CSV table of C-alpha atoms and ligand atoms in Angstrom, one decimal:
chain,number,residue,atom,x,y,z
A,1,UNK,CA,30.0,-101.5,27.0
A,2,UNK,CA,32.1,-101.9,30.2
A,3,UNK,CA,32.6,-98.7,32.2
A,4,UNK,CA,36.4,-98.8,31.8
A,5,UNK,CA,36.0,-99.1,28.0
A,6,UNK,CA,33.6,-96.2,27.9
A,7,UNK,CA,36.0,-93.9,29.9
A,8,UNK,CA,38.9,-95.0,27.6
A,9,UNK,CA,37.0,-93.7,24.6
A,10,UNK,CA,36.0,-90.5,26.3
A,11,UNK,CA,39.6,-89.9,27.2
A,12,UNK,CA,40.6,-90.5,23.6
A,13,UNK,CA,38.3,-87.9,22.2
A,14,UNK,CA,40.6,-84.9,21.7
A,15,UNK,CA,39.2,-83.4,18.6
A,16,UNK,CA,36.5,-80.8,18.3
A,17,UNK,CA,35.1,-79.6,15.1
A,18,UNK,CA,33.7,-76.2,14.1
A,19,UNK,CA,31.8,-75.8,10.9
A,20,UNK,CA,29.2,-73.7,9.1
A,21,UNK,CA,25.5,-74.8,9.0
A,22,UNK,CA,24.3,-72.6,6.2
A,23,UNK,CA,25.8,-71.3,2.9
A,24,UNK,CA,29.1,-70.1,4.4
A,25,UNK,CA,30.0,-66.8,6.0
A,26,UNK,CA,28.4,-67.7,9.3
A,27,UNK,CA,31.2,-66.1,11.3
A,28,UNK,CA,33.3,-69.2,11.8
A,29,UNK,CA,36.7,-67.3,11.9
A,30,UNK,CA,35.6,-65.1,14.8
A,31,UNK,CA,34.5,-68.1,16.9
A,32,UNK,CA,37.7,-70.1,16.1
A,33,UNK,CA,39.7,-67.1,17.2
A,34,UNK,CA,37.8,-67.1,20.6
A,35,UNK,CA,38.1,-70.9,21.1
A,36,UNK,CA,41.7,-71.3,19.8
A,37,UNK,CA,43.4,-70.7,23.2
A,38,UNK,CA,41.8,-73.9,24.5
A,39,UNK,CA,43.5,-76.0,21.8
A,40,UNK,CA,47.1,-77.0,20.9
A,41,UNK,CA,46.4,-77.3,17.2
A,42,UNK,CA,43.9,-75.6,14.8
A,43,UNK,CA,43.6,-77.4,11.5
A,44,UNK,CA,41.8,-76.7,8.2
A,45,UNK,CA,40.5,-80.0,6.6
A,46,UNK,CA,38.9,-78.9,3.3
A,47,UNK,CA,38.3,-76.0,0.9
A,48,UNK,CA,40.9,-73.5,-0.2
A,49,UNK,CA,41.2,-69.8,-0.8
A,50,UNK,CA,37.5,-69.6,-1.7
A,51,UNK,CA,37.0,-69.2,2.1
A,52,UNK,CA,37.2,-65.8,3.7
A,53,UNK,CA,37.4,-65.9,7.5
A,54,UNK,CA,37.4,-62.5,9.1
A,55,UNK,CA,38.9,-61.7,12.4
A,56,UNK,CA,39.0,-58.2,13.8
A,57,UNK,CA,40.9,-56.9,16.9
A,58,UNK,CA,42.8,-53.8,17.9
A,59,UNK,CA,40.9,-51.9,15.1
A,60,UNK,CA,42.6,-54.1,12.6
A,61,UNK,CA,40.7,-56.5,10.2
A,62,UNK,CA,42.3,-59.7,8.9
A,63,UNK,CA,40.8,-62.0,6.3
A,64,UNK,CA,42.2,-65.5,6.3
A,65,UNK,CA,41.7,-67.6,3.2
A,66,UNK,CA,43.9,-70.7,3.7
A,67,UNK,CA,45.7,-70.1,7.1
A,68,UNK,CA,43.7,-71.5,10.0
A,69,UNK,CA,42.1,-68.9,12.3
A,70,UNK,CA,44.3,-69.9,15.3
A,71,UNK,CA,47.3,-68.2,13.8
A,72,UNK,CA,47.0,-65.2,16.2
A,73,UNK,CA,47.4,-67.5,19.2
A,74,UNK,CA,50.0,-69.7,20.6
A,75,UNK,CA,48.8,-72.8,18.7
A,76,UNK,CA,50.1,-74.9,15.9
A,77,UNK,CA,48.1,-74.3,12.7
A,78,UNK,CA,47.9,-77.0,10.1
A,79,UNK,CA,46.6,-76.9,6.6
A,80,UNK,CA,45.5,-80.5,6.1
A,81,UNK,CA,45.6,-82.9,3.2
A,82,UNK,CA,42.0,-82.2,2.3
A,83,UNK,CA,42.7,-78.5,1.5
A,84,UNK,CA,43.7,-77.1,-1.9
A,85,UNK,CA,46.5,-74.5,-1.7
A,86,UNK,CA,47.4,-71.7,-4.1
A,87,UNK,CA,51.0,-70.9,-3.4
A,88,UNK,CA,50.8,-67.3,-4.5
A,89,UNK,CA,47.7,-66.6,-2.5
A,90,UNK,CA,49.2,-68.2,0.5
A,91,UNK,CA,52.4,-66.2,0.1
A,92,UNK,CA,50.3,-62.9,0.0
A,93,UNK,CA,48.5,-64.1,3.2
A,94,UNK,CA,51.7,-64.8,5.1
A,95,UNK,CA,53.2,-61.5,4.0
A,96,UNK,CA,50.3,-59.6,5.4
A,97,UNK,CA,50.5,-61.4,8.7
A,98,UNK,CA,54.3,-60.9,9.0
A,99,UNK,CA,53.8,-57.2,8.6
A,100,UNK,CA,51.9,-57.3,11.8
A,101,UNK,CA,54.6,-59.4,13.5
A,102,UNK,CA,52.9,-62.7,13.5
A,103,UNK,CA,55.8,-65.3,13.2
A,104,UNK,CA,54.1,-67.5,10.7
A,105,UNK,CA,56.8,-70.0,9.9
A,106,UNK,CA,57.0,-71.0,13.6
A,107,UNK,CA,53.4,-72.1,13.8
A,108,UNK,CA,52.1,-72.9,10.3
A,109,UNK,CA,52.5,-76.5,9.0
A,110,UNK,CA,51.4,-77.7,5.6
A,111,UNK,CA,50.4,-81.3,4.8
A,112,UNK,CA,52.6,-82.8,2.1
A,113,UNK,CA,49.4,-84.4,0.8
A,114,UNK,CA,47.5,-81.2,0.2
A,115,UNK,CA,47.0,-80.6,-3.5
A,116,UNK,CA,48.1,-77.4,-5.3
A,117,UNK,CA,46.0,-75.0,-7.3
A,118,UNK,CA,47.8,-74.2,-10.5
A,119,UNK,CA,47.4,-71.0,-12.5
A,120,UNK,CA,45.6,-73.0,-15.2
A,121,UNK,CA,43.0,-74.1,-12.6
A,122,UNK,CA,42.0,-70.5,-12.1
A,123,UNK,CA,41.7,-70.0,-15.8
A,124,UNK,CA,39.8,-73.2,-16.2
A,125,UNK,CA,37.4,-72.1,-13.4
A,126,UNK,CA,36.7,-68.9,-15.5
A,127,UNK,CA,36.4,-70.8,-18.8
A,128,UNK,CA,33.9,-73.3,-17.2
A,129,UNK,CA,31.8,-70.5,-15.7
A,130,UNK,CA,31.6,-68.8,-19.1
A,131,UNK,CA,30.6,-72.0,-20.7
A,132,UNK,CA,27.7,-72.3,-18.3
A,133,UNK,CA,25.9,-69.3,-19.8
A,134,UNK,CA,23.0,-68.3,-17.5
A,135,UNK,CA,23.5,-71.4,-15.3
A,136,UNK,CA,26.6,-70.0,-13.6
A,137,UNK,CA,27.5,-71.3,-10.2
A,138,UNK,CA,28.9,-68.0,-9.1
A,139,UNK,CA,32.2,-69.5,-8.2
A,140,UNK,CA,34.8,-67.4,-6.4
A,141,UNK,CA,37.0,-68.3,-9.4
A,142,UNK,CA,39.9,-69.3,-7.2
A,143,UNK,CA,40.4,-72.5,-9.1
A,144,UNK,CA,38.9,-74.7,-6.4
A,145,UNK,CA,36.7,-76.9,-8.6
A,146,UNK,CA,39.4,-77.7,-11.3
A,147,UNK,CA,42.0,-78.3,-8.6
A,148,UNK,CA,39.8,-80.9,-6.8
A,149,UNK,CA,38.8,-82.4,-10.2
A,150,UNK,CA,42.5,-82.9,-11.0
A,151,UNK,CA,43.1,-84.4,-7.5
A,152,UNK,CA,40.3,-87.0,-8.1
A,153,UNK,CA,41.5,-87.6,-11.7
A,154,UNK,CA,44.9,-88.4,-10.2
A,155,UNK,CA,46.6,-85.6,-12.1
A,156,UNK,CA,47.3,-83.3,-9.2
A,157,UNK,CA,50.5,-81.8,-7.8
A,158,UNK,CA,50.9,-81.7,-4.1
A,159,UNK,CA,52.8,-79.8,-1.5
A,160,UNK,CA,55.2,-82.8,-1.2
A,161,UNK,CA,56.1,-82.4,-4.9
A,162,UNK,CA,57.8,-79.1,-4.0
A,163,UNK,CA,60.5,-81.0,-2.3
A,164,UNK,CA,61.2,-83.1,-5.4
A,165,UNK,CA,63.4,-82.1,-8.3
A,166,UNK,CA,60.9,-83.0,-11.1
A,167,UNK,CA,58.3,-80.4,-10.1
A,168,UNK,CA,58.8,-78.3,-13.1
A,169,UNK,CA,58.4,-81.2,-15.6
A,170,UNK,CA,55.3,-82.5,-13.9
A,171,UNK,CA,53.9,-78.9,-13.8
A,172,UNK,CA,54.6,-78.4,-17.5
A,173,UNK,CA,52.7,-81.6,-18.5
A,174,UNK,CA,49.7,-80.7,-16.5
A,175,UNK,CA,49.7,-77.2,-17.8
A,176,UNK,CA,49.7,-78.3,-21.4
A,177,UNK,CA,46.9,-80.7,-20.8
A,178,UNK,CA,44.9,-78.0,-19.1
A,179,UNK,CA,45.4,-75.4,-21.8
A,180,UNK,CA,43.8,-77.9,-24.3
A,181,UNK,CA,40.9,-78.3,-21.9
A,182,UNK,CA,40.5,-74.5,-21.5
A,183,UNK,CA,40.4,-74.1,-25.2
A,184,UNK,CA,37.8,-76.8,-25.5
A,185,UNK,CA,35.6,-75.0,-22.9
A,186,UNK,CA,35.8,-71.6,-24.3
A,187,UNK,CA,37.3,-70.1,-27.4
A,188,UNK,CA,38.1,-66.8,-25.7
A,189,UNK,CA,41.9,-66.7,-26.2
A,190,UNK,CA,42.2,-63.6,-24.1
A,191,UNK,CA,41.7,-65.9,-21.1
A,192,UNK,CA,45.2,-67.2,-21.7
A,193,UNK,CA,46.7,-63.8,-22.1
A,194,UNK,CA,48.1,-63.5,-18.6
A,195,UNK,CA,49.3,-67.0,-18.2
A,196,UNK,CA,53.0,-66.1,-18.1
A,197,UNK,CA,52.4,-63.6,-15.3
A,198,UNK,CA,50.3,-66.0,-13.3
A,199,UNK,CA,52.9,-68.7,-13.8
A,200,UNK,CA,55.7,-66.4,-12.6
A,201,UNK,CA,53.8,-65.5,-9.5
A,202,UNK,CA,53.0,-69.2,-8.9
A,203,UNK,CA,56.6,-70.1,-8.9
A,204,UNK,CA,57.4,-67.1,-6.7
A,205,UNK,CA,54.9,-68.6,-4.3
A,206,UNK,CA,56.4,-72.1,-4.5
A,207,UNK,CA,59.9,-70.7,-3.7
A,208,UNK,CA,58.4,-68.6,-0.8
A,209,UNK,CA,56.7,-71.6,0.7
A,210,UNK,CA,60.0,-73.4,1.1
A,211,UNK,CA,60.4,-71.5,4.4
A,212,UNK,CA,57.2,-73.1,5.7
A,213,UNK,CA,57.4,-76.6,7.3
A,214,UNK,CA,55.9,-79.4,5.2
A,215,UNK,CA,54.8,-82.4,7.3
A,216,UNK,CA,53.0,-85.7,7.1
A,217,UNK,CA,50.2,-84.1,9.0
A,218,UNK,CA,48.2,-87.3,9.6
A,219,UNK,CA,51.2,-88.8,11.4
A,220,UNK,CA,52.0,-85.6,13.3
A,221,UNK,CA,48.4,-85.1,14.4
A,222,UNK,CA,47.8,-88.7,15.6
A,223,UNK,CA,51.1,-88.6,17.5
A,224,UNK,CA,50.1,-85.3,19.2
A,225,UNK,CA,46.6,-86.7,20.0
A,226,UNK,CA,48.3,-89.7,21.8
A,227,UNK,CA,50.3,-87.2,23.8
A,228,UNK,CA,47.0,-85.7,25.0
A,229,UNK,CA,47.1,-82.6,22.8
A,230,UNK,CA,43.8,-81.1,21.7
A,231,UNK,CA,42.8,-80.2,18.2
A,232,UNK,CA,40.1,-77.9,16.8
A,233,UNK,CA,39.2,-78.7,13.2
A,234,UNK,CA,38.1,-75.5,11.3
A,235,UNK,CA,35.5,-75.9,8.6
A,236,UNK,CA,35.2,-73.7,5.5
A,237,UNK,CA,32.1,-72.9,3.5
A,238,UNK,CA,28.9,-74.4,5.0
A,239,UNK,CA,26.8,-77.5,4.9
A,240,UNK,CA,24.5,-76.2,2.2
A,241,UNK,CA,27.5,-75.8,0.0
A,242,UNK,CA,28.7,-79.4,0.5
A,243,UNK,CA,29.4,-81.3,-2.7
A,244,UNK,CA,27.1,-84.2,-1.7
A,245,UNK,CA,24.5,-82.7,0.7
A,246,UNK,CA,24.4,-79.1,-0.5
A,247,UNK,CA,22.2,-77.5,-3.2
A,248,UNK,CA,24.0,-79.4,-6.0
A,249,UNK,CA,25.2,-78.3,-8.5
A,250,UNK,CA,25.3,-74.9,-6.8
A,251,UNK,CA,27.9,-76.0,-4.3
A,252,UNK,CA,31.6,-76.0,-3.7
A,253,UNK,CA,33.8,-78.9,-4.7
A,254,UNK,CA,34.6,-80.4,-1.3
A,255,UNK,CA,32.7,-82.1,1.5
A,256,UNK,CA,32.2,-79.4,4.1
A,257,UNK,CA,30.5,-81.6,6.7
A,258,UNK,CA,31.9,-83.2,9.8
A,259,UNK,CA,32.7,-86.5,8.1
A,260,UNK,CA,35.3,-84.5,6.0
A,261,UNK,CA,37.5,-84.1,9.1
A,262,UNK,CA,38.4,-87.8,9.0
A,263,UNK,CA,39.5,-87.8,5.3
A,264,UNK,CA,40.8,-84.2,5.3
A,265,UNK,CA,43.2,-84.7,8.3
A,266,UNK,CA,43.5,-88.5,8.7
A,267,UNK,CA,41.8,-88.5,12.1
A,268,UNK,CA,39.8,-91.6,13.2
A,269,UNK,CA,36.1,-90.8,13.8
A,270,UNK,CA,36.2,-92.0,17.4
A,271,UNK,CA,38.4,-89.0,18.2
A,272,UNK,CA,35.7,-86.5,17.4
A,273,UNK,CA,34.0,-85.1,20.5
A,274,UNK,CA,32.2,-81.7,20.2
A,275,UNK,CA,30.8,-80.4,17.0
A,276,UNK,CA,30.2,-76.7,17.1
A,277,UNK,CA,27.7,-75.6,14.4
A,278,UNK,CA,27.8,-71.9,13.5
A,279,UNK,CA,24.8,-70.2,11.9
A,280,UNK,CA,23.5,-66.7,11.5
A,281,UNK,CA,20.2,-65.5,13.0
A,282,UNK,CA,19.1,-65.1,9.4
A,283,UNK,CA,20.5,-66.6,6.1
A,284,UNK,CA,22.8,-65.3,3.4
A,285,UNK,CA,24.2,-66.8,0.2
A,286,UNK,CA,26.8,-65.5,-2.3
A,287,UNK,CA,26.7,-66.8,-5.8
A,288,UNK,CA,23.8,-68.5,-7.5
A,289,UNK,CA,21.6,-71.4,-6.5
A,290,UNK,CA,18.4,-72.1,-4.6
A,291,UNK,CA,17.6,-70.1,-1.4
A,292,UNK,CA,14.0,-70.6,-0.4
A,293,UNK,CA,13.8,-67.9,2.3
A,294,UNK,CA,15.6,-65.2,0.2
A,295,UNK,CA,14.1,-61.7,0.5
A,296,UNK,CA,14.8,-60.0,-2.8
A,297,UNK,CA,13.1,-56.9,-1.4
A,298,UNK,CA,13.4,-54.1,1.2
A,299,UNK,CA,13.8,-56.7,4.0
A,300,UNK,CA,16.8,-58.3,2.2
A,301,UNK,CA,18.3,-54.9,1.6
A,302,UNK,CA,17.9,-54.0,5.3
A,303,UNK,CA,19.6,-57.3,6.4
A,304,UNK,CA,22.5,-56.6,4.0
A,305,UNK,CA,22.9,-53.0,5.2
A,306,UNK,CA,22.6,-53.9,8.9
A,307,UNK,CA,24.8,-56.9,8.6
A,308,UNK,CA,27.4,-55.5,6.2
A,309,UNK,CA,26.7,-58.6,4.0
A,310,UNK,CA,29.4,-58.3,1.3
A,311,UNK,CA,31.6,-61.3,0.4
A,312,UNK,CA,35.0,-61.1,2.1
A,313,UNK,CA,36.8,-63.0,-0.7
A,314,UNK,CA,35.1,-61.4,-3.7
A,315,UNK,CA,33.3,-58.3,-2.3
A,316,UNK,CA,30.0,-59.4,-3.9
A,317,UNK,CA,26.8,-58.3,-2.2
A,318,UNK,CA,25.4,-61.3,-0.4
A,319,UNK,CA,21.8,-62.5,-1.0
A,320,UNK,CA,19.9,-62.2,2.3
A,321,UNK,CA,16.8,-63.8,3.8
A,322,UNK,CA,15.0,-65.2,6.9
A,323,UNK,CA,16.3,-68.1,9.0
A,324,UNK,CA,15.5,-71.4,7.4
A,325,UNK,CA,15.0,-74.1,10.1
A,326,UNK,CA,14.2,-76.9,7.7
A,327,UNK,CA,17.7,-76.5,6.3
A,328,UNK,CA,19.3,-75.8,9.7
A,329,UNK,CA,17.9,-79.0,11.2
A,330,UNK,CA,19.1,-81.0,8.2
A,331,UNK,CA,22.6,-79.5,8.8
A,332,UNK,CA,22.5,-80.2,12.6
A,333,UNK,CA,21.6,-83.9,11.9
A,334,UNK,CA,24.2,-84.7,9.3
A,335,UNK,CA,27.0,-83.1,11.2
A,336,UNK,CA,26.0,-84.5,14.6
A,337,UNK,CA,26.1,-80.9,16.0
A,338,UNK,CA,26.5,-80.9,19.8
A,339,UNK,CA,26.7,-77.1,20.3
A,340,UNK,CA,25.0,-74.4,18.4
A,341,UNK,CA,26.5,-70.9,18.0
A,342,UNK,CA,24.1,-68.2,16.7
A,343,UNK,CA,25.8,-65.2,15.1
A,344,UNK,CA,24.8,-61.7,14.3
A,345,UNK,CA,21.4,-61.6,16.1
A,346,UNK,CA,22.1,-57.8,16.6
A,347,UNK,CA,21.5,-57.4,12.9
A,348,UNK,CA,17.8,-58.0,13.7
A,349,UNK,CA,17.8,-55.4,16.6
A,350,UNK,CA,15.6,-52.9,14.7
A,351,UNK,CA,13.1,-55.3,13.1
A,352,UNK,CA,9.5,-55.1,14.2
A,353,UNK,CA,8.6,-58.5,12.9
A,354,UNK,CA,11.0,-61.4,12.3
A,355,UNK,CA,10.1,-64.5,10.4
A,356,UNK,CA,11.4,-68.0,10.8
A,357,UNK,CA,10.8,-70.7,8.1
A,358,UNK,CA,9.7,-73.9,9.9
A,359,UNK,CA,8.4,-75.9,7.0
A,360,UNK,CA,8.1,-75.9,3.2
A,361,UNK,CA,4.9,-76.2,1.2
A,362,UNK,CA,5.4,-78.2,-2.0
A,363,UNK,CA,2.3,-78.8,-4.2
A,364,UNK,CA,0.0,-78.1,-1.2
A,365,UNK,CA,1.8,-80.6,1.0
A,366,UNK,CA,3.7,-79.5,4.0
A,367,UNK,CA,7.1,-80.9,4.9
A,368,UNK,CA,9.8,-80.4,7.5
A,369,UNK,CA,12.3,-82.6,5.6
A,370,UNK,CA,14.7,-80.9,3.2
A,371,UNK,CA,13.5,-81.9,-0.3
A,372,UNK,CA,15.9,-83.4,-2.9
A,373,UNK,CA,15.7,-80.4,-5.3
A,374,UNK,CA,15.6,-77.1,-3.5
A,375,UNK,CA,15.4,-75.3,-6.8
A,376,UNK,CA,12.0,-76.7,-7.5
A,377,UNK,CA,10.0,-73.4,-7.8
A,378,UNK,CA,6.9,-74.9,-6.3
A,379,UNK,CA,8.6,-74.8,-2.9
A,380,UNK,CA,7.2,-72.2,-0.7
A,381,UNK,CA,8.6,-71.5,2.8
A,382,UNK,CA,6.0,-71.4,5.5
A,383,UNK,CA,6.9,-68.9,8.2
A,384,UNK,CA,6.1,-68.4,11.8
A,385,UNK,CA,6.1,-64.8,12.9
A,386,UNK,CA,8.1,-63.6,15.8
A,387,UNK,CA,8.1,-60.3,17.5
A,388,UNK,CA,11.3,-58.3,17.3
A,389,UNK,CA,13.1,-57.0,20.4
A,390,UNK,CA,13.7,-53.5,19.0
A,391,UNK,CA,16.6,-52.8,21.3
A,392,UNK,CA,20.3,-52.8,20.8
A,393,UNK,CA,21.9,-55.9,22.3
A,394,UNK,CA,25.5,-55.0,21.3
A,395,UNK,CA,26.7,-54.3,24.9
A,396,UNK,CA,24.9,-57.3,26.5
A,397,UNK,CA,27.2,-59.9,27.9
A,398,UNK,CA,24.9,-62.2,29.9
A,399,UNK,CA,22.1,-64.4,28.6
A,400,UNK,CA,19.8,-63.2,31.4
A,401,UNK,CA,20.1,-59.6,30.2
A,402,UNK,CA,18.9,-60.4,26.7
A,403,UNK,CA,15.4,-59.0,25.7
A,404,UNK,CA,12.6,-61.6,26.3
A,405,UNK,CA,11.7,-61.7,22.6
A,406,UNK,CA,15.3,-62.7,21.6
A,407,UNK,CA,15.2,-65.4,24.3
A,408,UNK,CA,12.0,-66.7,22.7
A,409,UNK,CA,13.7,-66.6,19.3
A,410,UNK,CA,16.6,-68.7,20.7
A,411,UNK,CA,14.2,-71.0,22.5
A,412,UNK,CA,12.2,-71.7,19.3
A,413,UNK,CA,15.3,-72.6,17.4
A,414,UNK,CA,16.6,-74.9,20.1
A,415,UNK,CA,13.4,-76.7,20.5
A,416,UNK,CA,13.0,-77.1,16.7
A,417,UNK,CA,16.5,-78.6,16.0
A,418,UNK,CA,16.5,-80.6,19.2
B,501,LIG,P1,33.6,-69.2,4.0
B,501,LIG,O1,34.6,-70.3,4.5
B,501,LIG,C1,30.4,-68.3,1.2
B,501,LIG,C2,30.4,-70.3,-2.7
B,501,LIG,C3,30.7,-69.4,-3.9
B,501,LIG,C4,29.9,-70.1,-5.0
B,501,LIG,C5,30.1,-71.6,-4.6
B,501,LIG,C6,31.1,-72.3,-5.4
B,501,LIG,O2,34.1,-67.8,4.0
B,501,LIG,O3,32.3,-69.5,4.6
B,501,LIG,P2,33.8,-72.1,-5.5
B,501,LIG,O4,34.7,-71.0,-5.5
B,501,LIG,O5,34.0,-73.0,-4.3
B,501,LIG,O6,33.8,-72.9,-6.8
B,501,LIG,O7,32.3,-71.5,-5.4
B,501,LIG,O8,30.4,-71.6,-3.2
B,501,LIG,N1,31.5,-70.2,-1.7
B,501,LIG,C7,31.3,-69.6,-0.5
B,501,LIG,N2,30.3,-68.8,0.0
B,501,LIG,N3,31.4,-68.5,2.0
B,501,LIG,C8,32.5,-69.3,1.6
B,501,LIG,O9,33.5,-69.6,2.4
B,501,LIG,C9,32.5,-69.8,0.3
B,501,LIG,N4,33.3,-70.6,-0.5
B,501,LIG,C10,32.7,-70.8,-1.7
B,501,LIG,O10,30.2,-68.1,-3.7
B,501,LIG,O11,28.5,-69.8,-4.8
B,502,LIG,MG1,33.5,-65.9,4.5
């Protein structure tokens, strides 16, 4: 490649991506909030109100489910076409922010091509989970799976439909179809008991959203990028919950990986520059599904207590375990991570011994490659023991001041994932 061409591409690259490398809840919201001032636009590209991104400042805690975590800054926040939106949930979220004087309508834009979560999607989520008996996914029951299913089945309603006058008719047809499916999944009629209330709230949400700007976000974004504006794409969930690469079927219903930025926002891949991968110094998971390094014992309880590991969307206690480098390296590779951000190492402050899983043993064979089926119960994590630092690091601001044992921990991870 000629030098000039090379520089042209570098100059073009205005998009950075931040995403989770584990099973969600890595602390993405906090980092977005820190990075946001460097960007003109923060945009969500996938997922929906199953996400819970926590940001805390001035002794006040905010949990964002759909709104991008740049909303507290002077940036434009876009909910992209790849996201599924529940109008009532979004209304609630906006109202909370407005109470604290965040002027949401001036800096939140919704893609006309984002699909809507309908009240029946939530009910269907519940009906499908009940139908799974003891194979439950542990869904957040926000209607995410059914909304994406309808999108792919080409039955969905989108934000752009709110601007048309046949929304109600379209809604009614889909609703009737969905009620038949709900009844087929589960004969618990009580499930449909609240449908009228849910529907009323949903239409309240629809009316409310009319004060928010709907845009063709792919056109808007590409125009802004040409002008030299910078965009940070905010991932939800984590790589191990990706519909293709996660621990299927115990996953969410969207692609959570870096590739999803191109389809979820309409951004060409050449525009992507840095990929920030966020992970915790240990692992957690909410809901069911394989988790090789899970510590269903005192260690897990200690991690949960030290780290306040309870779901921010559902309040469920999170399952906790040691850092899994086999899974982390896999995530780094398929996302093309260029910068790693390790969160919550202070949760390990008072541990004597810390373990890191660096390979799996399967039927007496060792592997560092993530196996196809993580739920195979012959998989045993093989750990390396690290010495704890046994000292609080909460007030430390400089790398050099960190305890030597924590530096070794960081070094080990860096070397392993390359
Ligand atoms: P953030 O963005 C952690 C999990 C659910 C369940 C599975 C499927 O805060 O990291 P779904 O509602 O998508 O059908 O649930 O995925 N899950 C998350 N776990 N953090 C999240 O988001 C999650 N979003 C979904 O617990 O196991
Ligand atoms: Mg969360």
